[in-house]
Coordinates of C-alpha atoms (C1' of nucleotides) in Angstrom, one line a residue:
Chain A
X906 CA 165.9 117.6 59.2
X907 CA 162.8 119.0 59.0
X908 CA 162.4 120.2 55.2
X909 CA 159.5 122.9 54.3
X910 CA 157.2 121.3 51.7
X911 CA 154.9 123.9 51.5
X912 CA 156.1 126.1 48.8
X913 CA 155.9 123.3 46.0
X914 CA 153.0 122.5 43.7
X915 CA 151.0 120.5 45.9
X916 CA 147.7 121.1 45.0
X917 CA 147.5 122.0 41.6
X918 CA 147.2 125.1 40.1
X919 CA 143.5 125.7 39.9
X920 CA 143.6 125.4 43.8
X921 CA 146.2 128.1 44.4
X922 CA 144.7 130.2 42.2
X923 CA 141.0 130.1 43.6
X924 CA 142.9 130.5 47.1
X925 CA 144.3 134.0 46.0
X926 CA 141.4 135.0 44.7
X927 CA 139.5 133.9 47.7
X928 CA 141.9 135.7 50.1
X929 CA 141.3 139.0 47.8
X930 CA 138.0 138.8 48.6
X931 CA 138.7 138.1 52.7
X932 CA 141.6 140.9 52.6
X933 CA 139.4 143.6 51.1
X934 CA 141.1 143.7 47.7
X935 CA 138.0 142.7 46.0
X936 CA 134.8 144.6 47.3
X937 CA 131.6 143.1 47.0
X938 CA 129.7 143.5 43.5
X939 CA 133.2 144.4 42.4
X940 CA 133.3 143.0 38.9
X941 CA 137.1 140.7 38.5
X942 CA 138.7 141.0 35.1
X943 CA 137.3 138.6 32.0
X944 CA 138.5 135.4 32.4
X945 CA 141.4 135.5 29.3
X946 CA 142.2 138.5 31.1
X947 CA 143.0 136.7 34.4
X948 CA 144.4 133.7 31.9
X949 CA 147.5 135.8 31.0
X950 CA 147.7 137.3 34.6
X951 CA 148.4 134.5 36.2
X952 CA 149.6 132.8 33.2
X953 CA 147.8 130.1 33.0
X954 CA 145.1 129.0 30.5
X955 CA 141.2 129.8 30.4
X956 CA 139.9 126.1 31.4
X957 CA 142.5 126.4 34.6
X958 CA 140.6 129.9 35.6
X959 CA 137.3 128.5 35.0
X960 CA 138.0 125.9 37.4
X961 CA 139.0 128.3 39.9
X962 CA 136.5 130.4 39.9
X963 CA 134.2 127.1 39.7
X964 CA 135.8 126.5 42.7
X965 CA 134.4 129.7 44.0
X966 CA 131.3 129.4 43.1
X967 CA 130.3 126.6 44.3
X968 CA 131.1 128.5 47.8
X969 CA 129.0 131.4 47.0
X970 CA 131.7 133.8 46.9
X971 CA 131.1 135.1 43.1
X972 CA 128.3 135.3 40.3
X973 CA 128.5 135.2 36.6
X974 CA 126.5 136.8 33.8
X975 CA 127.4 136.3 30.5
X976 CA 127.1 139.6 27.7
X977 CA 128.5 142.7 27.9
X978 CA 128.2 144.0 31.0
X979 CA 128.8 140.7 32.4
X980 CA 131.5 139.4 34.0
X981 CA 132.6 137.8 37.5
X982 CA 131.5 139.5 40.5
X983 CA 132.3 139.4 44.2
X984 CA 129.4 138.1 46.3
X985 CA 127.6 139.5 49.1
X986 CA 127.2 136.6 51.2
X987 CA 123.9 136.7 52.8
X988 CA 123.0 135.0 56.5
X989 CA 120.4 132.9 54.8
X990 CA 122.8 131.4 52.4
X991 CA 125.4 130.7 55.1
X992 CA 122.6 128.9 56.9
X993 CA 121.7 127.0 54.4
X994 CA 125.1 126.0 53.8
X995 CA 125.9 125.4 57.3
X996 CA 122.6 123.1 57.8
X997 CA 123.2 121.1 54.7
X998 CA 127.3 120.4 56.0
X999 CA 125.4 119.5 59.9
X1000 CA 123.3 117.1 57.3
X1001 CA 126.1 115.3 55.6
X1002 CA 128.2 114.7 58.8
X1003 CA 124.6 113.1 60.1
X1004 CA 123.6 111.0 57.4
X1005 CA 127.6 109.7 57.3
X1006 CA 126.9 108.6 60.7
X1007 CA 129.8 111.3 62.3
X1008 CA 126.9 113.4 64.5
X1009 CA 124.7 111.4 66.7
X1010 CA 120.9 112.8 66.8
X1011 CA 121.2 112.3 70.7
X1012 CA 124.2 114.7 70.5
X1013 CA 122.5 117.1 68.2
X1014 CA 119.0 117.0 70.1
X1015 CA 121.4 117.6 73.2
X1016 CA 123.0 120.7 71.4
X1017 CA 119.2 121.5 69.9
X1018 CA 118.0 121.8 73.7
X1019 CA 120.5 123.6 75.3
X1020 CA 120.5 126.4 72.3
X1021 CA 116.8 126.6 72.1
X1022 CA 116.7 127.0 75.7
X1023 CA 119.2 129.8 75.8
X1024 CA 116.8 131.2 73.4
X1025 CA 113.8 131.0 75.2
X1026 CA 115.9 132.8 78.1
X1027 CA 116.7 135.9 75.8
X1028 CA 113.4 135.7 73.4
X1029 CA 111.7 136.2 77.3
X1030 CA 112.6 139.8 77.1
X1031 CA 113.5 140.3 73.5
X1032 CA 110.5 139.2 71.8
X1033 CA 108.8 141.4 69.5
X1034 CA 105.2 141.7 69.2
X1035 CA 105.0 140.5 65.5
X1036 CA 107.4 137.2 66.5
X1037 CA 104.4 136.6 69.0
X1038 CA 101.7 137.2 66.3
X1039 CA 103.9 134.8 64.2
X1040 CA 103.9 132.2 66.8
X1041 CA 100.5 132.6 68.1
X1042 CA 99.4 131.9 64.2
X1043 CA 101.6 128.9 63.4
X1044 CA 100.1 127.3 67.0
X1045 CA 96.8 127.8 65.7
X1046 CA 97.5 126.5 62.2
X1047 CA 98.9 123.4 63.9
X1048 CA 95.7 123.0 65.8
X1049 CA 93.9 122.6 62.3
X1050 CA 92.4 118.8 61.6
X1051 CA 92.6 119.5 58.1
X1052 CA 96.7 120.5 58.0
X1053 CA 98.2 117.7 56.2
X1054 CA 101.5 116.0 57.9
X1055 CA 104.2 117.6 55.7
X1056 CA 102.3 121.0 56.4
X1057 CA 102.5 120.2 60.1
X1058 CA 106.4 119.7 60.2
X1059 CA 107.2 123.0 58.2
X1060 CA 104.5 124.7 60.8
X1061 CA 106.7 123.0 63.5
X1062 CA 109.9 124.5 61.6
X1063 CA 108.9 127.6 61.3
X1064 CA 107.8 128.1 64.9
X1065 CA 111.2 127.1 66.6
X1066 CA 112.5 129.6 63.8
X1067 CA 111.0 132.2 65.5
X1068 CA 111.6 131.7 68.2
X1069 CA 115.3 131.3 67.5
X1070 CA 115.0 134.7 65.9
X1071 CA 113.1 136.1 68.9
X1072 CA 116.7 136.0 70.5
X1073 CA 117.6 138.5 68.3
X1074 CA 120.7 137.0 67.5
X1075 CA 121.9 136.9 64.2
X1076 CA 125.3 134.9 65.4
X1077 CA 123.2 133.0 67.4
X1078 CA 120.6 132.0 64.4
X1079 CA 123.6 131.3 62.4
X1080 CA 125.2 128.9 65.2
X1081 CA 121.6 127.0 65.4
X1082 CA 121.1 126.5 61.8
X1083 CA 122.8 123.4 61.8
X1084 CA 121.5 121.6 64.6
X1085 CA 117.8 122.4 63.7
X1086 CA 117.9 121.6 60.6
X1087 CA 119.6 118.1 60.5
X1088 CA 117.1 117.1 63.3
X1089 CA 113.9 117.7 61.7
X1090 CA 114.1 114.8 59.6
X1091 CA 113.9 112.8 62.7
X1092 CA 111.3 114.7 64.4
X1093 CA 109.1 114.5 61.0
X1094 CA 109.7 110.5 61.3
X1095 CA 108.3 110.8 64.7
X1096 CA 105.2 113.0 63.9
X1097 CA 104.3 110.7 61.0
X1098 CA 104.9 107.7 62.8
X1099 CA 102.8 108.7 65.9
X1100 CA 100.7 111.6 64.8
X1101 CA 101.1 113.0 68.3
X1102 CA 100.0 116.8 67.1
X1103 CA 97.5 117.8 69.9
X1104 CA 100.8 117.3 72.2
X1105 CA 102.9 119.3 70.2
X1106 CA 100.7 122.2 69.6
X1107 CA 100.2 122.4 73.3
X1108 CA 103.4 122.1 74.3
X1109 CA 104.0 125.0 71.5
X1110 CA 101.5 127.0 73.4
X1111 CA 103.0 126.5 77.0
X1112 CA 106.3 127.8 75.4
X1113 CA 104.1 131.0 73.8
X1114 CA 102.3 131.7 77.2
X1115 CA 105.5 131.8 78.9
X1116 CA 106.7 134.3 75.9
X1117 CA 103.7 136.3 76.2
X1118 CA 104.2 137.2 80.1
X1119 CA 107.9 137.2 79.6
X1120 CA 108.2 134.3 81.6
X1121 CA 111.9 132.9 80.7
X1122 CA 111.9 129.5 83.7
X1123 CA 108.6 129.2 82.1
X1124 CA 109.6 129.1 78.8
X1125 CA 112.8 127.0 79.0
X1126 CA 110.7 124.2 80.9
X1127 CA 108.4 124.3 78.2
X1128 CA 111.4 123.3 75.7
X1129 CA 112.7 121.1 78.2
X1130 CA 109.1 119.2 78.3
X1131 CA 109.2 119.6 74.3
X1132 CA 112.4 118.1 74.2
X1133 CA 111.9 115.2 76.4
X1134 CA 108.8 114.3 74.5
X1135 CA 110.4 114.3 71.4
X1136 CA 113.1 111.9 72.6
X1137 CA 111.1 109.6 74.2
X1138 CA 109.2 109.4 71.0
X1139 CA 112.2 109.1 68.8
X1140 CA 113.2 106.4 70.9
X1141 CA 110.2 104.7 70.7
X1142 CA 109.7 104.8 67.0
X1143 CA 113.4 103.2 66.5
X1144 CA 112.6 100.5 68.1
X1145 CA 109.2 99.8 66.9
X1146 CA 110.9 100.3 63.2
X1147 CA 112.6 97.3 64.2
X1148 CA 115.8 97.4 61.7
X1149 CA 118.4 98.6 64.6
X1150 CA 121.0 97.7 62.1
X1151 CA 120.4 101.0 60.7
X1152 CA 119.7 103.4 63.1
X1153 CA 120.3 106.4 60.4
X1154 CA 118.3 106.2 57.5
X1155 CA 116.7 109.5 58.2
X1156 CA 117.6 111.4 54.7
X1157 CA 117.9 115.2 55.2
X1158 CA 115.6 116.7 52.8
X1159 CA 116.9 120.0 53.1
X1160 CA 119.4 120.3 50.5
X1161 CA 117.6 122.2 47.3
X1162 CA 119.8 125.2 47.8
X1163 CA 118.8 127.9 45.8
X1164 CA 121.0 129.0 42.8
X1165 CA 121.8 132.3 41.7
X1166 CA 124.8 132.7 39.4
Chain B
X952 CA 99.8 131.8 39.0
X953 CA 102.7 130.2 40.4
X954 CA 104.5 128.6 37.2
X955 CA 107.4 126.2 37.7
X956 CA 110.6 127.2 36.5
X957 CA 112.8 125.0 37.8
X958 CA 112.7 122.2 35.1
X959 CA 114.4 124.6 32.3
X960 CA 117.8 125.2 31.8
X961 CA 118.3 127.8 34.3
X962 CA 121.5 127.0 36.3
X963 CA 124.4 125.4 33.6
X964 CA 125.1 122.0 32.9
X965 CA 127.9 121.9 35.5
X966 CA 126.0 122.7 38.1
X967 CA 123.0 120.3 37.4
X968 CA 125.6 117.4 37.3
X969 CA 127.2 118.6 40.4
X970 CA 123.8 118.3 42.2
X971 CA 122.9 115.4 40.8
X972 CA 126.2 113.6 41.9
X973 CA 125.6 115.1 45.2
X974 CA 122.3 114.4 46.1
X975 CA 123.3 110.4 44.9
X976 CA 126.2 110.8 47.7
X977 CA 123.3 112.1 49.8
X978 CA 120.6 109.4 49.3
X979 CA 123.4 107.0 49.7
X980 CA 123.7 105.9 45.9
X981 CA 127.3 106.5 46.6
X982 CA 129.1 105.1 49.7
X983 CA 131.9 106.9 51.3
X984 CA 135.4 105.9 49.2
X985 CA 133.3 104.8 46.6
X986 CA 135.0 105.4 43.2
X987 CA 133.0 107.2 40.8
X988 CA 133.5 106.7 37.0
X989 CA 136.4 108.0 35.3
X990 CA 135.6 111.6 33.5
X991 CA 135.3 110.3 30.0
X992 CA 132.6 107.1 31.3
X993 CA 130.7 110.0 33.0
X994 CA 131.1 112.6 30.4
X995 CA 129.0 109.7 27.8
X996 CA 127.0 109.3 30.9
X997 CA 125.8 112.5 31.2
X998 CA 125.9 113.2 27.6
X999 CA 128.4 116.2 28.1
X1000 CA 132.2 117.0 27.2
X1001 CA 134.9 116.4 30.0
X1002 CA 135.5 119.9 30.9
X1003 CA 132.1 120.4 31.8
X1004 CA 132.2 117.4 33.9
X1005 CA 135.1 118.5 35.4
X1006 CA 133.4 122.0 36.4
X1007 CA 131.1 120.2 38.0
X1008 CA 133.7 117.8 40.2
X1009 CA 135.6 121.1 41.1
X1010 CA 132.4 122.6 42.3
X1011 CA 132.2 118.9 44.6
X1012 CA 135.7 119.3 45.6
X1013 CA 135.4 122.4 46.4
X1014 CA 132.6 121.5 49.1
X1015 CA 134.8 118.6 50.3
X1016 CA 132.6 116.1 49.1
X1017 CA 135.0 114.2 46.3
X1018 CA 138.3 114.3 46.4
X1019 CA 140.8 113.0 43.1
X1020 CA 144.1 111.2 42.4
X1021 CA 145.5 109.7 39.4
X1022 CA 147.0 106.9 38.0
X1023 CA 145.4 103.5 37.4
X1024 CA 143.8 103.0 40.8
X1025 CA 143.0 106.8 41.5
X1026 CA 140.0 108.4 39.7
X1027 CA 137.5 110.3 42.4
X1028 CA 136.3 109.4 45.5
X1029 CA 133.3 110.1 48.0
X1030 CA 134.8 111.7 50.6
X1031 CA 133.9 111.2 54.2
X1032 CA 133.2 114.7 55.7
X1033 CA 135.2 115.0 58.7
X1034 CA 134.1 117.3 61.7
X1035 CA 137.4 119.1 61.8
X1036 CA 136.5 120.1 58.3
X1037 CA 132.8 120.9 58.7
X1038 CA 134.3 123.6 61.4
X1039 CA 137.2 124.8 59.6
X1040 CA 134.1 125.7 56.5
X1041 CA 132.2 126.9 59.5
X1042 CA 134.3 129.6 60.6
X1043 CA 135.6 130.5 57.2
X1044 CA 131.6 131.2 56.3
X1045 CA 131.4 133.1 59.3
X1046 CA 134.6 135.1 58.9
X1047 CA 133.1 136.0 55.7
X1048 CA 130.3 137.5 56.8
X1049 CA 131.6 139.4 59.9
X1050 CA 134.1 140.9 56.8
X1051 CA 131.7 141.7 54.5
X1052 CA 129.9 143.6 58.1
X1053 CA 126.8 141.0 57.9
X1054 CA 127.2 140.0 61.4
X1055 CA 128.3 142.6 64.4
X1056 CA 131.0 141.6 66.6
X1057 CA 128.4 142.4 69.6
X1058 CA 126.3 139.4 68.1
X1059 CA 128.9 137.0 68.1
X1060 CA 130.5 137.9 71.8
X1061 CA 127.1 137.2 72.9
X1062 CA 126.7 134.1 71.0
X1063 CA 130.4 132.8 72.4
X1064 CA 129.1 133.6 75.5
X1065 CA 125.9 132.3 75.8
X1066 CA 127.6 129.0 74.1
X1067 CA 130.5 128.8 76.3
X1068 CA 128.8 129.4 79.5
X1069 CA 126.4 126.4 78.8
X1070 CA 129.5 124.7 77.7
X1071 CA 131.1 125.2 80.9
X1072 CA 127.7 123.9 82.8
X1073 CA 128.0 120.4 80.9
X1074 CA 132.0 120.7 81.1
X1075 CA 131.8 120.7 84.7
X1076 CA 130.2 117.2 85.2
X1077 CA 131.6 115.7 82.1
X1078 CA 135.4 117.2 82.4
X1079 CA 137.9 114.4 82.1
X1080 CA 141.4 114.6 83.6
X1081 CA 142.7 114.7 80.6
X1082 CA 141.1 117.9 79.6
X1083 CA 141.9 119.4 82.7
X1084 CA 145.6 118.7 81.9
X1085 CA 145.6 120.7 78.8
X1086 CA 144.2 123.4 80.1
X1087 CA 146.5 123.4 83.0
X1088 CA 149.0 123.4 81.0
X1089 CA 148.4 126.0 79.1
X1090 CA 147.4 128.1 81.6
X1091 CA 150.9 127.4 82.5
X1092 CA 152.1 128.6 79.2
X1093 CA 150.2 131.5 79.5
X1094 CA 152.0 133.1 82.5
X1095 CA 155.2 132.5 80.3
X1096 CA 156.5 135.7 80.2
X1097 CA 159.1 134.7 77.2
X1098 CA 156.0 133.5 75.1
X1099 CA 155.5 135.6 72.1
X1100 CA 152.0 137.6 71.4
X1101 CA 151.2 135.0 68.7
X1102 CA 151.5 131.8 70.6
X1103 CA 150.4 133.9 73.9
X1104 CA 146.9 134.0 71.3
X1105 CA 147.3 130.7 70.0
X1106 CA 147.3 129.3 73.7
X1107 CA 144.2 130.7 73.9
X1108 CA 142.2 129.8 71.6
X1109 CA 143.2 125.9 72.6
X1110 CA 142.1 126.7 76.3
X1111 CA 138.3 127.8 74.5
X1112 CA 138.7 124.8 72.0
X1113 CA 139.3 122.3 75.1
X1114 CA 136.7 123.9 77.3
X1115 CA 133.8 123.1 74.6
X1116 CA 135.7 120.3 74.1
X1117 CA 135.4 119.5 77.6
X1118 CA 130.7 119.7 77.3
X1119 CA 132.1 115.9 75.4
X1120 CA 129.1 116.7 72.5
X1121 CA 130.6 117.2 68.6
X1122 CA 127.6 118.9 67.4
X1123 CA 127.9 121.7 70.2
X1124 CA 131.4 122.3 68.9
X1125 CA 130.3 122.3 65.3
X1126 CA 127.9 125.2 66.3
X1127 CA 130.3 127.2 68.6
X1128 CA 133.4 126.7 66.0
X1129 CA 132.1 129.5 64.3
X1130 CA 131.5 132.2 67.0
X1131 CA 134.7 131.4 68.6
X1132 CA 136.8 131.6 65.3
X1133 CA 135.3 134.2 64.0
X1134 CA 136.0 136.3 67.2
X1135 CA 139.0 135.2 67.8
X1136 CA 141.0 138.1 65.4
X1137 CA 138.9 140.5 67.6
X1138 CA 140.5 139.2 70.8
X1139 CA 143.7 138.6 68.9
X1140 CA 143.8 142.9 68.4
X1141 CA 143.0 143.4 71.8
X1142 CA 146.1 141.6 73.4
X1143 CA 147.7 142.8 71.1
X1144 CA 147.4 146.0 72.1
X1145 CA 147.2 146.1 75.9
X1146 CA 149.4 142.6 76.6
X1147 CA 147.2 142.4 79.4
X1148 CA 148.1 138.2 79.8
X1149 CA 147.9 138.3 83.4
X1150 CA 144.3 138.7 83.8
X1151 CA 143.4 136.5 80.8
X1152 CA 145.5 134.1 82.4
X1153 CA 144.3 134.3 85.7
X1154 CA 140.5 134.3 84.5
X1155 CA 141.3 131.1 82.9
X1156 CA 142.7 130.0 86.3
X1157 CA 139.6 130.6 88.0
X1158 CA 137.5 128.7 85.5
X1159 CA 139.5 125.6 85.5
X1160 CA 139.3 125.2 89.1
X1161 CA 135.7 125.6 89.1
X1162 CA 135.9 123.2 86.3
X1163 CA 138.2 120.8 88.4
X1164 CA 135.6 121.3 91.5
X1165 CA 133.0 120.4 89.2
X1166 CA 131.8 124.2 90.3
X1167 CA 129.3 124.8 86.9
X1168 CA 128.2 128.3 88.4
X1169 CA 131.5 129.1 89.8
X1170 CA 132.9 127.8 85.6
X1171 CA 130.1 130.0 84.3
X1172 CA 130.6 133.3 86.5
X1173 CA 133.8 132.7 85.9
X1174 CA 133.7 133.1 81.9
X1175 CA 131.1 135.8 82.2
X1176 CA 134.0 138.4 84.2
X1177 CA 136.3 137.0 80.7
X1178 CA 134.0 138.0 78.6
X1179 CA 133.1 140.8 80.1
X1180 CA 136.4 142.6 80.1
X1181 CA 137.1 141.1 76.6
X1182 CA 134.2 142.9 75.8
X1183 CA 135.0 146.5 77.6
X1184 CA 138.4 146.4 76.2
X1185 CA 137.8 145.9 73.1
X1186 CA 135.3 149.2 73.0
X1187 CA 138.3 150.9 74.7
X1188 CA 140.9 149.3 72.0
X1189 CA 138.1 150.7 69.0
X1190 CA 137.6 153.8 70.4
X1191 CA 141.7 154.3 71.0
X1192 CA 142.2 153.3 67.8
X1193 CA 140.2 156.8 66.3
X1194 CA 139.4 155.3 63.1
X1195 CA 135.5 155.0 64.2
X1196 CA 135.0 155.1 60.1
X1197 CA 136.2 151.4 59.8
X1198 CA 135.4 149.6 62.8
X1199 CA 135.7 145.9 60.9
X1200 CA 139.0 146.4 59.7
X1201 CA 139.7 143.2 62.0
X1202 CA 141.1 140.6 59.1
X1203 CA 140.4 137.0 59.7
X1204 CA 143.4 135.3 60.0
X1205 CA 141.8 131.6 60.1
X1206 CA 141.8 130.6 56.3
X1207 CA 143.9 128.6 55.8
X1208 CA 141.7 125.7 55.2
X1209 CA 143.8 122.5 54.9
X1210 CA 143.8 121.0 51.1
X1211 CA 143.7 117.5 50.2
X1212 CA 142.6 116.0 47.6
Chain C
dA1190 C1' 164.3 87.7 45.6
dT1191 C1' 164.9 92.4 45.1
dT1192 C1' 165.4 96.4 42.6
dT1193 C1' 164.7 99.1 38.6
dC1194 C1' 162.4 100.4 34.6
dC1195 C1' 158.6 100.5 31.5
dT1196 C1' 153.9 101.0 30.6
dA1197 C1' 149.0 101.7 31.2
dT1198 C1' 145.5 104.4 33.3
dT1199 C1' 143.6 108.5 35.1
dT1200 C1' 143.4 113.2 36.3
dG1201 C1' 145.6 118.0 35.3
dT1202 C1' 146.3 121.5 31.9
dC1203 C1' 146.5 123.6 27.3
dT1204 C1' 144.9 125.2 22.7
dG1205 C1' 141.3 126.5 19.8
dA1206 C1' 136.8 127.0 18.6
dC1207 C1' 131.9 127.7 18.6
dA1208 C1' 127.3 128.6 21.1
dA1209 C1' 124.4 131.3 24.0
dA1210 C1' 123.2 135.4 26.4
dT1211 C1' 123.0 140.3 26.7
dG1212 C1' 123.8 145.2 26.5
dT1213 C1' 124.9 148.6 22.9
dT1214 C1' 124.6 150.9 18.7
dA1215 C1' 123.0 151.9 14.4
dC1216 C1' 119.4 151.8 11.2
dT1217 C1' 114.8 151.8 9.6
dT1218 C1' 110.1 153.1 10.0
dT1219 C1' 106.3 155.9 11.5
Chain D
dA1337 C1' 112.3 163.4 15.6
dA1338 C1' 111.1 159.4 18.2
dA1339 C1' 110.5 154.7 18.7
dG1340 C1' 111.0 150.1 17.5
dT1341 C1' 114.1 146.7 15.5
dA1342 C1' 118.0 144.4 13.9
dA1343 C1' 122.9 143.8 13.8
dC1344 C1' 127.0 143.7 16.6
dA1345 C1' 130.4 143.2 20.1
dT1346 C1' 131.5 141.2 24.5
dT1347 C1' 131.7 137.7 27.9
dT1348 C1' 130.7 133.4 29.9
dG1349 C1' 129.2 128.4 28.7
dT1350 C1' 130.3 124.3 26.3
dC1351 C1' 132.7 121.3 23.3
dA1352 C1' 136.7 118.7 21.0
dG1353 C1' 141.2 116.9 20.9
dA1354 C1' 145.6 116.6 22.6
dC1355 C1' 149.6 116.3 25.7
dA1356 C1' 151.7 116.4 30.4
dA1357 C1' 152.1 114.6 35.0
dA1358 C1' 151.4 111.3 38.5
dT1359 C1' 151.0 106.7 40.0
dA1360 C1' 150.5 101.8 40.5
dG1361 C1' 151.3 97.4 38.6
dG1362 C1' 154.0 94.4 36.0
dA1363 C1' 158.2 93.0 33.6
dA1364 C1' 163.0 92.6 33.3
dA1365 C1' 167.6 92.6 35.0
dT1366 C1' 170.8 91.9 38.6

DNA sequence: ATTTCCTATTTGTCTGACAAATGTTACTTT
DNA sequence: AAAGTAACATTTGTCAGACAAATAGGAAAT
């Protein structure tokens, strides 16, 4: 016997409500910048009291699915969710799992690879002169003395961004938010541990060369060499760190999400 | 003159606590299970009322990073982040934005391709026979000509979800979970429309005996002639469809999210 | 010893109110 | 008459207090 639980109150009524608004929003019911009624209004709507709305649409919220303003002309709005949000909500989830121990960096530097290569394959023929210009200038910034380390590692961000976006893929950025995101931390530890910058920069160039003459094999063994480097590396700093017992004390330093509400 | 403006009162109370609480469960100030005061201890905590404490708790839950019960031994808990629902909020952010027309269906078939093809490379050495089972079997189900449209779909997408499955890395399928959810309603119209099962099935067929070869290119070609008339029937099913006005009026069908807290 | 009931604790929801922000409108001043 | 200014109305943000609902532990009765 095989009784249907579903209907009943099972999550409280904040939760429901949030949920129908949320599948207004999906359905088309609610267009973006759409303003939704004052909250007493949706109070006696769905019959509930003001706090219980609040926490619905707090709910919301904290997904990026509406804005508030207070005054006159304020309200509730629908939310245009932009790609760079959902990145940085997609890399910040990819960090949590990490730093609970659920993802394996050797997993993710697996994933990191085999994306980045892909990449590299469509960014051979895609490639736009500016993302080259871009490239070209970060290789030369990380060739400067006088870059400090932290500067270095966004430089090193900011180049495998492009060349993500070289793909010209906004699915595909999306899909490698995650992955390059929640391994930077590592590959930071590395290039503060060892300093090894002359290696990355020219590695970095190898990659652009290969870009430059539209050279995909070329490119993708440039990762590949990239890649292996940084593993060996990581490998070797873990165990020169000499606390195996936790292997994971990288902590993501990407969260800082901008607000907007 | 750059001035700082992110010490002042810009973003709510709520939403202040709610970061702070998160970035403790970040650093690791707060262990997974780890119960948090009760509302009232960190309402004097934070020198706030209870509701706004509870705003900012709903915005946690809402993120899947707490997660409450009451009674004398409940209160809230640090939730551990499970990969099931770090994809479920994965698609659901993507879904969003192919709705709201920020991402092109071209994008993603391109991104599930690229993804599932290297997929099927790393699937074809790492394949275990228990993989190969399920998607035997539901090929099998497939060429069930009593199954309905909805399960003939549903079948599907758990032949895609084992063959990522299959590449044995989580973080791969955290990245793909979004391209292949998010075109899934896509596919969803097209066999709807034409019921052409047979030669889904039989694609299928051919890629899990290159998979049970341990045939990577034979796997990959394979999933390239799938996606390819996924891809030319779906023009045909747009352009059949003469509403050219509205060519996103696919709804996601993947909310849905389960609750639990 | 087991079952049942009571109770304490904690979150969930409600009511009511005031504070803060902000666009509008009316008034005053030049 | 035009422009600046002040008061106002509207809406979200926050607070205070209270009761309801759920739940686990203990007490009491069989």
């Amino acid at each position: 016997m095989s009784i249907q639980y579903q209907g009943l109150v099972t999550h409280g009524l904040a939760s429901q409500i949030a949920d129908k608004i949320k599948q207004a929003i999906l359905d088309g019911a609610l267009k973006v910048d759409e303003r939704l009624p004052t909250e007493e209004e949706l109070a006696q709507r769905f019959a509930v009291s003001r706090p219980t709305i609040r926490e619905a649409l707090k709910r919301l919220a904290a997904q990026h699915l509406i804005r508030s303003r207070r005054g006159p002309t304020g309200g509730t709005f629908v939310n245009q969710p932009t790609q760079a949000e959902t990145r940085l909500m997609m890399a910040n989830a990819t960090a949590l799992l990490v730093s609970m121990g659920e993802l394996s960096l050797g997993d993710i530097a697996e994933t990191r690879q085999e994306i980045e290569s892909l990449c590299c394959r469509l960014a051979a023929t895609r490639r736009t002169d500016a993302q080259l210009a871009v490239m070209a200038e970060e290789i030369k910034r990380q060739r400067d003395p006088t870059l400090s380390d932290q500067d270095f590692c966004a430089s090193d961000v900011r180049f495998h961004c492009t060349l993500i976006a070289s793909a010209h893929n906004p699915a595909l950025e999306l899909a490698a938010a995650g992955v390059i995101e929640s391994l930077q931390p590592a590959v930071n530890l590395m290039i503060f541990r060892f300093r090894d910058r002359a290696q990355v920069a020219n590695q970095h160039d190898t990659l652009y060369q290969a870009l430059v003459a539209r050279d995909a094999q070329g490119a993708m063994s440039a990762l590949t060499h990239y890649m292996d480097v940084l593993t060996t590396q990581y490998q070797a700093a873990q165990e020169a760190s000499e606390t195996p017992k936790k292997p994971r004390k990288i902590k993501p330093v990407t969260a800082q999400a901008p607000r907007h509400e």
